[in-house]
Short mmCIF file of N, CA and C in Angstrom, two decimals:
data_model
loop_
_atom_site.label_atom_id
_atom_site.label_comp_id
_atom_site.label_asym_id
_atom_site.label_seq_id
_atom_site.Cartn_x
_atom_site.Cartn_y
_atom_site.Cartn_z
N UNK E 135 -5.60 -8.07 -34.21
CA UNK E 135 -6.06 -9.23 -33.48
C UNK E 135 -6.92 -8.88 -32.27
N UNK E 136 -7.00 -7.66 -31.92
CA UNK E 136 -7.37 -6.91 -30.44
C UNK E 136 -8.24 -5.98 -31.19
N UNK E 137 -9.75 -5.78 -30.23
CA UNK E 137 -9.84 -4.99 -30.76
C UNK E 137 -10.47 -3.54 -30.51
N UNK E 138 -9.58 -3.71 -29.03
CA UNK E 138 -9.38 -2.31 -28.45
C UNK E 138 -7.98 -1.67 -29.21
N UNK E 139 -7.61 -0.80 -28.59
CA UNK E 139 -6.26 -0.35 -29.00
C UNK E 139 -5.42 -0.37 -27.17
N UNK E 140 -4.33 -0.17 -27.42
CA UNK E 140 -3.54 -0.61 -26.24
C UNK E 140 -3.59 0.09 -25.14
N UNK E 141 -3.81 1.77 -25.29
CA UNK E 141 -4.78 2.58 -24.44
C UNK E 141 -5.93 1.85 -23.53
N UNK E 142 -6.71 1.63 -24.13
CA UNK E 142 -7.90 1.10 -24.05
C UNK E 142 -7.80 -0.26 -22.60
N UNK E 143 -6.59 -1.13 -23.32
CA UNK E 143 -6.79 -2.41 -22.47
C UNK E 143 -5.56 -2.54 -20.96
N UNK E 144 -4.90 -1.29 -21.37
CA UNK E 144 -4.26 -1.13 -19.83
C UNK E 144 -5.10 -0.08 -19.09
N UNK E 145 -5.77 0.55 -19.71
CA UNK E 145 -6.78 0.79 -18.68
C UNK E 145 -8.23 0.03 -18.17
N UNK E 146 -8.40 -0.57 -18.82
CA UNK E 146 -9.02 -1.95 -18.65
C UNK E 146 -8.26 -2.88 -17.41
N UNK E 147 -7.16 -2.92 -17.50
CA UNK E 147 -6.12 -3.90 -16.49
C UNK E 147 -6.21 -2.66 -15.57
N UNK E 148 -6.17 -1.58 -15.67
CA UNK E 148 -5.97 -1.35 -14.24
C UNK E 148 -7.05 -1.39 -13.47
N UNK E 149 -8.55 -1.42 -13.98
CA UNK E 149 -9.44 -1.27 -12.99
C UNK E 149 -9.43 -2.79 -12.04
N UNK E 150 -8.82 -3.82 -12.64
CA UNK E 150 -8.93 -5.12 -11.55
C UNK E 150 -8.21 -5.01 -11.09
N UNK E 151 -9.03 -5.52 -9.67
CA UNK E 151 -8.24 -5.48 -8.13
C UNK E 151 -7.97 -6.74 -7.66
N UNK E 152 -6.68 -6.78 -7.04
CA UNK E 152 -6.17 -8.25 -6.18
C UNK E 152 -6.20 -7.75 -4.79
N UNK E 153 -6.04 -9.01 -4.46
CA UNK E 153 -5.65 -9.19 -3.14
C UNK E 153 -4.84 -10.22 -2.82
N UNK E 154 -3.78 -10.49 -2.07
CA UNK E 154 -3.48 -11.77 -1.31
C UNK E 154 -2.44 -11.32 -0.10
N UNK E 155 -1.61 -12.33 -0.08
CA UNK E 155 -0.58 -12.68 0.75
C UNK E 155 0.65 -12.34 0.61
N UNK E 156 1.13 -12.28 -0.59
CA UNK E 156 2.19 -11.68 -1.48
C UNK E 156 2.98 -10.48 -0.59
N UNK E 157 3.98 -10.10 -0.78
CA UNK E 157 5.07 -9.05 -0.28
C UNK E 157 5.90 -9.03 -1.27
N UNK E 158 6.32 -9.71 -2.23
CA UNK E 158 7.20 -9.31 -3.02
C UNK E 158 6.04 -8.95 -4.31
N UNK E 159 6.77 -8.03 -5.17
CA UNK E 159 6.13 -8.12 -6.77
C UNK E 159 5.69 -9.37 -7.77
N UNK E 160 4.65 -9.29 -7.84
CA UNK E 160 3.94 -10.50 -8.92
C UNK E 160 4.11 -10.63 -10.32
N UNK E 161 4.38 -11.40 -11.21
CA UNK E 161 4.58 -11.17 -12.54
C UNK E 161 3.14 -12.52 -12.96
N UNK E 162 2.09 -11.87 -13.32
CA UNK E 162 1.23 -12.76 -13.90
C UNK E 162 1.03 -12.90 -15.45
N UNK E 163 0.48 -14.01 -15.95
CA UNK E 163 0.39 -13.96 -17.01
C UNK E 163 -1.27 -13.79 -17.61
N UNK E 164 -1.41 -13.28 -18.89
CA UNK E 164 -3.07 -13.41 -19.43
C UNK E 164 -2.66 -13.48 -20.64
N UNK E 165 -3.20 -14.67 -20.84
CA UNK E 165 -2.73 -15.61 -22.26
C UNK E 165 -4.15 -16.19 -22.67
N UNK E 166 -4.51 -15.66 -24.07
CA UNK E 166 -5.94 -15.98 -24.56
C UNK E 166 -5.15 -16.66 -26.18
N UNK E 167 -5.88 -17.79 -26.99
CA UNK E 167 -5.17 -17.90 -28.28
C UNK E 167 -6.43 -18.17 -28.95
N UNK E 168 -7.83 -17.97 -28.69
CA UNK E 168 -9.07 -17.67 -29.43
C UNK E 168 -9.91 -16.38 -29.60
N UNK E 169 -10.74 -16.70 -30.45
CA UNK E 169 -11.38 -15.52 -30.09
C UNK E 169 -12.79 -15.55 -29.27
N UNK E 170 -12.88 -13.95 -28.67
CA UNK E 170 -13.76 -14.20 -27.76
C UNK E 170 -13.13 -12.29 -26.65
N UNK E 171 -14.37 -12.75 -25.97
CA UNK E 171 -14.27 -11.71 -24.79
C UNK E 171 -13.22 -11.52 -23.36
N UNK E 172 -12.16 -11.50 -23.46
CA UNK E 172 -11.05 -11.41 -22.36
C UNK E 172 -11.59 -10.78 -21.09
N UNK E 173 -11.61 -11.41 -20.15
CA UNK E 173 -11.63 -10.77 -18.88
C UNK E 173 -10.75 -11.38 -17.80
N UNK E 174 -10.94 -10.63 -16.43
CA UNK E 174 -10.14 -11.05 -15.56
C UNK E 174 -9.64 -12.17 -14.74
N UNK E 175 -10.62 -12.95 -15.51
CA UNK E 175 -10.95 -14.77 -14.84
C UNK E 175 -9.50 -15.45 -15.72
N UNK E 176 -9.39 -14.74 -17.18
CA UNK E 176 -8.08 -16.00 -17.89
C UNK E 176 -6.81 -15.23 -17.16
N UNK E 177 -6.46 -14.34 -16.38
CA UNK E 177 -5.37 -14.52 -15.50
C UNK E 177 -4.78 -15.59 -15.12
N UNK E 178 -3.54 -15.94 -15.10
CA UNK E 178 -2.96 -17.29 -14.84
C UNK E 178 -2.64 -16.49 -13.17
N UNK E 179 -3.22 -17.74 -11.80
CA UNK E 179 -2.73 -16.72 -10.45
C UNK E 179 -2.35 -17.78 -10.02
N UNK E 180 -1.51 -17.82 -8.83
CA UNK E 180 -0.99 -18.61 -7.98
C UNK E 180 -1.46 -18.58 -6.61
N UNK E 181 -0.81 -19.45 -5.66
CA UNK E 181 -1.97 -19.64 -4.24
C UNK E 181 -1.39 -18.12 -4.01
N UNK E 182 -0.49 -17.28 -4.07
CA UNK E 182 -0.81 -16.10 -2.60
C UNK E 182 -1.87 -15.04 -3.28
N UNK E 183 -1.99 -14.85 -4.69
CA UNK E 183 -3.02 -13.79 -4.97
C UNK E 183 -4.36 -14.30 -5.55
N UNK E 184 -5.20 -13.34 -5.60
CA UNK E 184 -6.62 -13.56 -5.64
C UNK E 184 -7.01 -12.14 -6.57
N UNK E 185 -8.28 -12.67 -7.61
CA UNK E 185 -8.61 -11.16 -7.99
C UNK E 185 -9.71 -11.30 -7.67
N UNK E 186 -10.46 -9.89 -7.14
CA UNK E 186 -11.63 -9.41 -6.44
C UNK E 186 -12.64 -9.55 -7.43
N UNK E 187 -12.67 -8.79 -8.64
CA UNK E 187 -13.49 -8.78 -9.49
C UNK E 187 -13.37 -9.41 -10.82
N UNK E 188 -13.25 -10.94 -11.25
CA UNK E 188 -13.11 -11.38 -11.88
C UNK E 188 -13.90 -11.79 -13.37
N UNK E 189 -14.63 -10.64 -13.33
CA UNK E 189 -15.74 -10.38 -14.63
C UNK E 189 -15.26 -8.82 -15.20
N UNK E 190 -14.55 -8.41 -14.49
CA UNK E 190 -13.86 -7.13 -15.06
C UNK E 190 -13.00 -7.50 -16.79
N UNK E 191 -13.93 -6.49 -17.62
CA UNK E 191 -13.54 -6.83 -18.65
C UNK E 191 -12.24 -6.27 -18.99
N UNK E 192 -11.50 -6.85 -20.00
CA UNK E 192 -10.12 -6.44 -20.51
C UNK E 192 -10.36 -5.98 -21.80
N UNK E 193 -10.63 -7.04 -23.09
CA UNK E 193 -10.34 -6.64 -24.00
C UNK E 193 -11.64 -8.21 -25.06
N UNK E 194 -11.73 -7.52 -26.43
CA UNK E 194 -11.89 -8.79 -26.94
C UNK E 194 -11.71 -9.09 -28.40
N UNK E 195 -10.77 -10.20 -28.42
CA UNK E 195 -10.13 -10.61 -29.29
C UNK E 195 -10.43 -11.19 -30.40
N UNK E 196 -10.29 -10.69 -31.69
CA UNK E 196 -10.65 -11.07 -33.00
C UNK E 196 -10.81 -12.42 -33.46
N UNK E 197 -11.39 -12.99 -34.51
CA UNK E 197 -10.92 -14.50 -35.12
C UNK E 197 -9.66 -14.39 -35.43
N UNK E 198 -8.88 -15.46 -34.90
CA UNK E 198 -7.68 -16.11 -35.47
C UNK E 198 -6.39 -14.80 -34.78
N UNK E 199 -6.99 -14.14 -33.79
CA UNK E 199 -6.16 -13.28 -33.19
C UNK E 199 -5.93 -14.38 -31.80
N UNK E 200 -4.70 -13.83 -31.52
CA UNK E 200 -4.10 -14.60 -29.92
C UNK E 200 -3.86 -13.01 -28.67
N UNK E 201 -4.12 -13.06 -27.53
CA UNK E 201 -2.96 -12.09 -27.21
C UNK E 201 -2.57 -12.84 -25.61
N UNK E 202 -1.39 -12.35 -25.65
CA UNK E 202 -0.58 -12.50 -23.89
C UNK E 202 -0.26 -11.22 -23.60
N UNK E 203 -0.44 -10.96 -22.63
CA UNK E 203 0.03 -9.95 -21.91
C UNK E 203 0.62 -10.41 -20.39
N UNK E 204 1.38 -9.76 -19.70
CA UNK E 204 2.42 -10.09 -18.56
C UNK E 204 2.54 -8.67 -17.80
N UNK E 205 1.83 -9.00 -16.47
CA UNK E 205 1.28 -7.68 -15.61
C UNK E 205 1.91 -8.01 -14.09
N UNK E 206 2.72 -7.08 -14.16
CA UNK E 206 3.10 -6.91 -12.64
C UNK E 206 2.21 -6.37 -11.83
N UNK E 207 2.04 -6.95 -10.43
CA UNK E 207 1.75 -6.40 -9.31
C UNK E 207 1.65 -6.61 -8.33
N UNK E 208 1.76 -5.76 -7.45
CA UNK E 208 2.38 -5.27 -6.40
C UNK E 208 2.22 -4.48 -5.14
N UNK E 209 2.49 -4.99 -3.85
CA UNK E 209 1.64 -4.15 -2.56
C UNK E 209 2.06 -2.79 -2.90
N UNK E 210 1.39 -1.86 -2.44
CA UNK E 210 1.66 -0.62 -1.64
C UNK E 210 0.19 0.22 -1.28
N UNK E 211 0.95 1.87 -0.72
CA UNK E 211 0.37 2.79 -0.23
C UNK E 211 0.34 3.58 -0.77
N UNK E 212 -1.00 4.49 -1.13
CA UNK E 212 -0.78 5.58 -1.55
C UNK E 212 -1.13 5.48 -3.04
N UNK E 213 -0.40 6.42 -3.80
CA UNK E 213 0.00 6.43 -4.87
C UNK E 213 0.93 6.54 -5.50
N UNK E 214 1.25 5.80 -6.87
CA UNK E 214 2.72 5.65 -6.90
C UNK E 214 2.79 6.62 -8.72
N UNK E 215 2.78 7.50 -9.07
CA UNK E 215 3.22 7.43 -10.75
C UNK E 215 3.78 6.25 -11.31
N UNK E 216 3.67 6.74 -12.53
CA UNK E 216 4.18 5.60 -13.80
C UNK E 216 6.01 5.73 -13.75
N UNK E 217 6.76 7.06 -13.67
CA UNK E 217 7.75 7.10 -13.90
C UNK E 217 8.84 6.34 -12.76
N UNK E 218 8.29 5.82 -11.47
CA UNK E 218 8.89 5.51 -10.19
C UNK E 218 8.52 4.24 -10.98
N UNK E 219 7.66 3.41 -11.57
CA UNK E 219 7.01 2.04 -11.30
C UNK E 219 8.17 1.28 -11.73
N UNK E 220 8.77 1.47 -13.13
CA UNK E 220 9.89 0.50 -13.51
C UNK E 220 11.33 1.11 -13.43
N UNK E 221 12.24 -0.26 -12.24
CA UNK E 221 13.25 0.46 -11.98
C UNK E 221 14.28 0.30 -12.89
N UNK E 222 14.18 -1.14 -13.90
CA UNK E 222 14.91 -0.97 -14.63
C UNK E 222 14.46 -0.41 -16.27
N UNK E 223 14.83 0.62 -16.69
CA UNK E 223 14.48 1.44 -17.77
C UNK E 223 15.00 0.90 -19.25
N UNK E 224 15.65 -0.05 -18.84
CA UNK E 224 16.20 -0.57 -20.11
C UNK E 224 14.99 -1.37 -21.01
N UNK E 225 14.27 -1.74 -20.32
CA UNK E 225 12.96 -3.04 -21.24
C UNK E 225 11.96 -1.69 -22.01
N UNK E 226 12.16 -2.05 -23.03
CA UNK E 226 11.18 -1.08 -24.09
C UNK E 226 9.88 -1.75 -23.92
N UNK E 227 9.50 -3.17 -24.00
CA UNK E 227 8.27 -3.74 -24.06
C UNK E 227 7.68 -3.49 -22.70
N UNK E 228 7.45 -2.56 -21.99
CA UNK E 228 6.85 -2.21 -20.70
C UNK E 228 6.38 -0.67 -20.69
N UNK E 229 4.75 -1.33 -20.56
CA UNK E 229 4.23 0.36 -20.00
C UNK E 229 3.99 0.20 -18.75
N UNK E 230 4.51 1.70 -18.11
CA UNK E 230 4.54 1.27 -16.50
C UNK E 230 3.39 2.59 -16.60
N UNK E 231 2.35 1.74 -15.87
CA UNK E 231 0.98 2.92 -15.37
C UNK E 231 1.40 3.95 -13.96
N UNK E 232 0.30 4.80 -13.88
CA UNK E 232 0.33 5.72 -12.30
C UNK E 232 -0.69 4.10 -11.89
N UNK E 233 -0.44 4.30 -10.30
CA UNK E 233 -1.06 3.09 -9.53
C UNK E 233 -1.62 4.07 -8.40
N UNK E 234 -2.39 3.62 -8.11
CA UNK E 234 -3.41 4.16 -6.77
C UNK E 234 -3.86 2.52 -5.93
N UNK E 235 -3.15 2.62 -4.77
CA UNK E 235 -3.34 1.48 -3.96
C UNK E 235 -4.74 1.27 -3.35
N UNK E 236 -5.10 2.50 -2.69
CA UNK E 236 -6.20 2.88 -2.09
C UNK E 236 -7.36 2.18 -2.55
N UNK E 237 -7.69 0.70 -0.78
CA UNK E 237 -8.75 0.21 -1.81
C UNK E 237 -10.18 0.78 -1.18
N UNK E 238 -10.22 2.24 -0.34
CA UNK E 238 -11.22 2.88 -0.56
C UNK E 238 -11.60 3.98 -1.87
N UNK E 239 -13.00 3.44 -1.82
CA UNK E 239 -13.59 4.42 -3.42
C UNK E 239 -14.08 5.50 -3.18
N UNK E 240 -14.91 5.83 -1.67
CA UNK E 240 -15.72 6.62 -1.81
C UNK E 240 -16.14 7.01 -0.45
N UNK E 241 -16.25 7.87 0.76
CA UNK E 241 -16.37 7.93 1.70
C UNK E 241 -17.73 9.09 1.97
N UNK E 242 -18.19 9.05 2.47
CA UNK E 242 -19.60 9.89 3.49
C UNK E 242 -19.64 9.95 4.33
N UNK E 243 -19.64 11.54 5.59
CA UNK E 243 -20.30 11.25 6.40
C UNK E 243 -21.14 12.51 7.28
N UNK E 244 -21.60 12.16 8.05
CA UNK E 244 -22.54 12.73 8.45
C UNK E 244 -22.46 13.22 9.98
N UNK E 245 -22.72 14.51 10.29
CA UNK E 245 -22.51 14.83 12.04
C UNK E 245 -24.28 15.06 12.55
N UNK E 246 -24.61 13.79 13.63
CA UNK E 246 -25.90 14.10 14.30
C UNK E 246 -25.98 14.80 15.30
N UNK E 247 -27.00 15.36 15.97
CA UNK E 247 -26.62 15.68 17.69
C UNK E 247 -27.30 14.89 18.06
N UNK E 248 -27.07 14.55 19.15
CA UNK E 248 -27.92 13.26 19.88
C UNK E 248 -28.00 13.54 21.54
N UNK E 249 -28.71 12.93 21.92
CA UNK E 249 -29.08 13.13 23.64
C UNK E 249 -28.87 11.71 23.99
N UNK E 250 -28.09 12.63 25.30
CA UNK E 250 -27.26 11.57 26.71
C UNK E 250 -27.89 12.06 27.63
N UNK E 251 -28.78 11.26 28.42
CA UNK E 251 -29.42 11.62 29.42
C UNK E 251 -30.06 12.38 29.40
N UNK E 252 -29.40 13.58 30.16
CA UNK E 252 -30.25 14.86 30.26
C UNK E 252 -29.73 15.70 29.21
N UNK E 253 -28.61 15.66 28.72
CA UNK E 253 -27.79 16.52 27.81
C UNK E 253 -27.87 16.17 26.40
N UNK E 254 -28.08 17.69 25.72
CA UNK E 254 -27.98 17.44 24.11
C UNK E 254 -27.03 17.98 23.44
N UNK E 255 -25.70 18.22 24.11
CA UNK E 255 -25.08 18.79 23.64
C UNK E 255 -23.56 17.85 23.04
N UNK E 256 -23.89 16.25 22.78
CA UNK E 256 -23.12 15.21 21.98
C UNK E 256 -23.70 15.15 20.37
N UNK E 257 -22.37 14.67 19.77
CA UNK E 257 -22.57 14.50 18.69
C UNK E 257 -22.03 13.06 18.11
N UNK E 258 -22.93 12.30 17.01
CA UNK E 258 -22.70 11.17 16.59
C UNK E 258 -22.22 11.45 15.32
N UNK E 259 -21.11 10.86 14.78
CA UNK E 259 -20.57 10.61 13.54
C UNK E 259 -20.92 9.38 13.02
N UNK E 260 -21.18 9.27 11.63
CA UNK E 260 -22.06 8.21 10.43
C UNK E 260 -21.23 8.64 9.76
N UNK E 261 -20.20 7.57 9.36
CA UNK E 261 -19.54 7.13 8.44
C UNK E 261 -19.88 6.06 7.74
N UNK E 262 -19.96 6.41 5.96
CA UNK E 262 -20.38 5.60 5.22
C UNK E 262 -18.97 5.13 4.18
N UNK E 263 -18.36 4.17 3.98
CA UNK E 263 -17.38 3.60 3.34
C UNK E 263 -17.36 2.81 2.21
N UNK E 264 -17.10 2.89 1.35
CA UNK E 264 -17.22 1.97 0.08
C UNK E 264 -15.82 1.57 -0.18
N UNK E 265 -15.75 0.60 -0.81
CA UNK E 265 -14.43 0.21 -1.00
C UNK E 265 -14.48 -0.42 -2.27
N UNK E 266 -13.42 -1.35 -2.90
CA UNK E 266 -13.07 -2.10 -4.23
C UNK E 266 -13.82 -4.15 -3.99
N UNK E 267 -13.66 -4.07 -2.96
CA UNK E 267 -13.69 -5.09 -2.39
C UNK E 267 -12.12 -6.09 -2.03
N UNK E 268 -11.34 -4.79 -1.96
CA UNK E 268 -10.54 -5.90 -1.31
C UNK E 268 -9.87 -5.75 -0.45
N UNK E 269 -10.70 -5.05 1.08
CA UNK E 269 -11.22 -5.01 2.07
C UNK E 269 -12.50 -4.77 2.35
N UNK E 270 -12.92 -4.96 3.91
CA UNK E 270 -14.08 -4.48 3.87
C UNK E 270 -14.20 -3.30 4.38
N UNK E 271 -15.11 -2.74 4.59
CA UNK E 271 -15.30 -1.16 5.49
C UNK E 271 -15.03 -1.20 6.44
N UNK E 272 -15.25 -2.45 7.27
CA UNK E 272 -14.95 -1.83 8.93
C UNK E 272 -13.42 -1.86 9.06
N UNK E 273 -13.31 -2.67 8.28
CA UNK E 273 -11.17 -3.08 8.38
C UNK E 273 -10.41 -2.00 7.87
N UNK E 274 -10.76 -1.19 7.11
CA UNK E 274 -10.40 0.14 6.65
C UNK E 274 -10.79 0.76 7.32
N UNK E 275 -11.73 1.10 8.05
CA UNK E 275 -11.84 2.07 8.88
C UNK E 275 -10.92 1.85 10.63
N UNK E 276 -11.10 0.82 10.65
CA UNK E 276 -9.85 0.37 12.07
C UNK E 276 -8.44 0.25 11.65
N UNK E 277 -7.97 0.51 10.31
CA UNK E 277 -6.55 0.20 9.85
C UNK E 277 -6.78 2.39 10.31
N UNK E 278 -7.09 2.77 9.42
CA UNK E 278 -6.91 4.06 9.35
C UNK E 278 -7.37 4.78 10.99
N UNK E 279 -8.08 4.35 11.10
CA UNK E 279 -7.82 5.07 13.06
C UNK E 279 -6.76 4.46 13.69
N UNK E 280 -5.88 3.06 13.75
CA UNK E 280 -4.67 2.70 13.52
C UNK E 280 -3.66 3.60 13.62
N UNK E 281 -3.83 4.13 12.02
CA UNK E 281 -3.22 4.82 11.36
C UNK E 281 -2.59 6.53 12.27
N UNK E 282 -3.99 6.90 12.40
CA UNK E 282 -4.18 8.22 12.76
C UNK E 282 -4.10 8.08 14.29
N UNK E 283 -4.18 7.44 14.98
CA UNK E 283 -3.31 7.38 16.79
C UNK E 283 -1.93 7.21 16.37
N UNK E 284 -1.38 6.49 16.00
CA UNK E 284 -0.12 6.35 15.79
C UNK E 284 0.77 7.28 15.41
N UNK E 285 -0.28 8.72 14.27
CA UNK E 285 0.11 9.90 14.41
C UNK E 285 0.26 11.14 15.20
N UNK E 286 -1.11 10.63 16.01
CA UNK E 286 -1.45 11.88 16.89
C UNK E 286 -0.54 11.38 18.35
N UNK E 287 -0.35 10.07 18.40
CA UNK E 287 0.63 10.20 19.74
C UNK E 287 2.27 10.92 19.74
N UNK E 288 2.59 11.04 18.52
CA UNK E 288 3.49 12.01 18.41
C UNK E 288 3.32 13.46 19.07
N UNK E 289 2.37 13.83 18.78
CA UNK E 289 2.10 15.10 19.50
C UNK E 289 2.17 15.34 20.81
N UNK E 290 2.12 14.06 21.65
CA UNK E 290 2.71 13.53 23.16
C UNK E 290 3.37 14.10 23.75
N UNK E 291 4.67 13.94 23.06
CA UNK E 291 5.94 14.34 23.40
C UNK E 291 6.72 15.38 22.56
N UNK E 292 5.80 16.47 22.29
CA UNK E 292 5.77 18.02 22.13
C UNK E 292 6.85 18.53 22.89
N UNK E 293 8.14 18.88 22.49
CA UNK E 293 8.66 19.95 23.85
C UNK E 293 8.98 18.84 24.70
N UNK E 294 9.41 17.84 25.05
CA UNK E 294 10.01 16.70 25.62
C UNK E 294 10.93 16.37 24.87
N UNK E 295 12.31 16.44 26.49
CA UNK E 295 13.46 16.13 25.44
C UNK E 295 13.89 14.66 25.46
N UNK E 296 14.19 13.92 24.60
CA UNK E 296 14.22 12.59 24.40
C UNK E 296 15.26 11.97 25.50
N UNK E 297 15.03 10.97 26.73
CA UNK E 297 15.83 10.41 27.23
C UNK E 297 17.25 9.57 26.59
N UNK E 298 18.46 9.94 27.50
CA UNK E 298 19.48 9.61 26.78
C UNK E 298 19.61 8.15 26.98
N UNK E 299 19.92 7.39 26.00
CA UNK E 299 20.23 6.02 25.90
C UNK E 299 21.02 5.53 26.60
N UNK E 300 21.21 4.70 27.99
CA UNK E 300 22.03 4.16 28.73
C UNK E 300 22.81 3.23 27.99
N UNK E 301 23.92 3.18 27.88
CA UNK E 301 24.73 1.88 27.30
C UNK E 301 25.02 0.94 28.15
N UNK E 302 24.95 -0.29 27.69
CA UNK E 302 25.35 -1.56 28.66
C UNK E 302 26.46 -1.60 29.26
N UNK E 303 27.38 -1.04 28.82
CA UNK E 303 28.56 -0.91 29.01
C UNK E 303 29.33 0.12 29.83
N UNK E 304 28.18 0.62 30.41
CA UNK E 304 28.77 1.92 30.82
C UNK E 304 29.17 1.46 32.12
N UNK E 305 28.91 0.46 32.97
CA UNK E 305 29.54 0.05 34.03
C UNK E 305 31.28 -0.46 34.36
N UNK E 306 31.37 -0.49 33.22
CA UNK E 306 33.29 -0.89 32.74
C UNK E 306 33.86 0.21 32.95
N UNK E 307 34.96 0.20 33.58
CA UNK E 307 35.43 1.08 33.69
C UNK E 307 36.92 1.36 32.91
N UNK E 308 37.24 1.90 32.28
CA UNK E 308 37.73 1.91 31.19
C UNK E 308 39.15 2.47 31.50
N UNK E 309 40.37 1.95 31.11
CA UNK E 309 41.48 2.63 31.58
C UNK E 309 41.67 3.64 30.99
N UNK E 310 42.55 4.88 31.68
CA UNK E 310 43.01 6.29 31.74
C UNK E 310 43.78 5.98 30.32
N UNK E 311 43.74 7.45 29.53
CA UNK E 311 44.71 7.56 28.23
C UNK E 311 46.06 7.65 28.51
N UNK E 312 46.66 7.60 28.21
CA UNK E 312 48.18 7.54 28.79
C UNK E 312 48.44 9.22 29.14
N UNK E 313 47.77 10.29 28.72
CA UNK E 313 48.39 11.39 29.16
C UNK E 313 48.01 12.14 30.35
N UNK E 314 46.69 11.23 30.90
CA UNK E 314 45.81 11.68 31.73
C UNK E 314 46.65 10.68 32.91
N UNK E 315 47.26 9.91 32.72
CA UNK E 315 47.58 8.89 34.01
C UNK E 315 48.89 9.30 34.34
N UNK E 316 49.93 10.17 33.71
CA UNK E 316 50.85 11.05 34.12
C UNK E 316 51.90 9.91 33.32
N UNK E 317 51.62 9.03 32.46
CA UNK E 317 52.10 7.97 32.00
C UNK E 317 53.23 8.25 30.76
N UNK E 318 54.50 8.39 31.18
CA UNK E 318 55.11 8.59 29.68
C UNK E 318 55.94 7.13 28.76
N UNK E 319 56.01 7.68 27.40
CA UNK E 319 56.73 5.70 27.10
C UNK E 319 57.61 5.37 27.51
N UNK E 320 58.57 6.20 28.10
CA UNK E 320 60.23 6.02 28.61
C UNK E 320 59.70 5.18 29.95
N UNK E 321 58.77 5.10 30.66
CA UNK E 321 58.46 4.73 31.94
C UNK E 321 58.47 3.45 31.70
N UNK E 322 59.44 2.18 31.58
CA UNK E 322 58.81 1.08 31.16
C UNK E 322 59.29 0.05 32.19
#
């Protein structure tokens, strides 16, 4: 009824990209029952997600062929393998892909020297960014310097030993154990 092979059309699904609002995992549906050219537009979506590239082809389907397919997805960072993706292992009808979150594609850049005043001894950085479209470049580039202060201020407090935590409570003054107060049980 398909007439890729199944190879073929989950890698097809993975090149489309979403975006939304979402925090928990998505279960969408792509339900075609003619024939014709499948792409990323017959996604069934709801208000928090959005797909970026909605001419991204999938698959295309024979006369008198139907297909559904049912695609999770889901925020993250990084990259995730196929073997982490599904936690429960029991569902046979699930291929769980490697995922790459990263919605930069492609980065460039370039070191100028440039003149300040009287001095030529500065340099300008040209950074060129491409992305999926679902961010833009400058927002990826201010998430990831973000990113990278948030790391480097660690290095701060190198060899600094961490101040001890005052408790609220430490103003109570707490009665003596009975062996410290010269206190025995016969004393009653």
């Amino acid at each position: 009824n398909v007439v890729e092979d199944v190879l073929d059309v989950v890698t097809n699904i993975k090149n489309i990209v979403f975006k939304g609002t979402f925090e928990e995992p998505k279960k969408l549906v792509l339900e075609v029952g003619k024939a014709g050219v499948v792409t990323a537009k017959h996604i069934k979506l709801d208000s928090e997600i959005e797909i970026v590239n909605k001419d991204c082809y999938i698959s295309e389907v024979s006369d008198g062929g139907k297909l559904r397919i049912e695609i999770l997805v889901e925020k993250g960072i990084g990259f995730k393998t196929a073997e982490y993706s599904n936690k429960d292992q029991s569902e046979i009808d699930v291929i769980d892909v490697d995922t790459a979150f990263s919605p930069i594609t492609k980065v460039n850049h370039e070191v100028e020297n440039i003149r300040v005043g009287k001095a030529l001894d500065y340099d300008r950085l040209i950074l060129d960014v491409w992305t999926n479209g679902s961010v833009c470049p400058e927002d990826a580039v201010k998430e990831a310097a973000d990113i990278l202060m948030d790391r480097y201020m660690l290095f701060k407090t190198i060899n600094v030993k961490p101040e001890e935590e005052k408790d609220e409570k430490s103003d109570i003054t707490m009665p003596e154990p009975i062996k410290q107060a010269d206190i025995t049980p016969d004393d009653g």
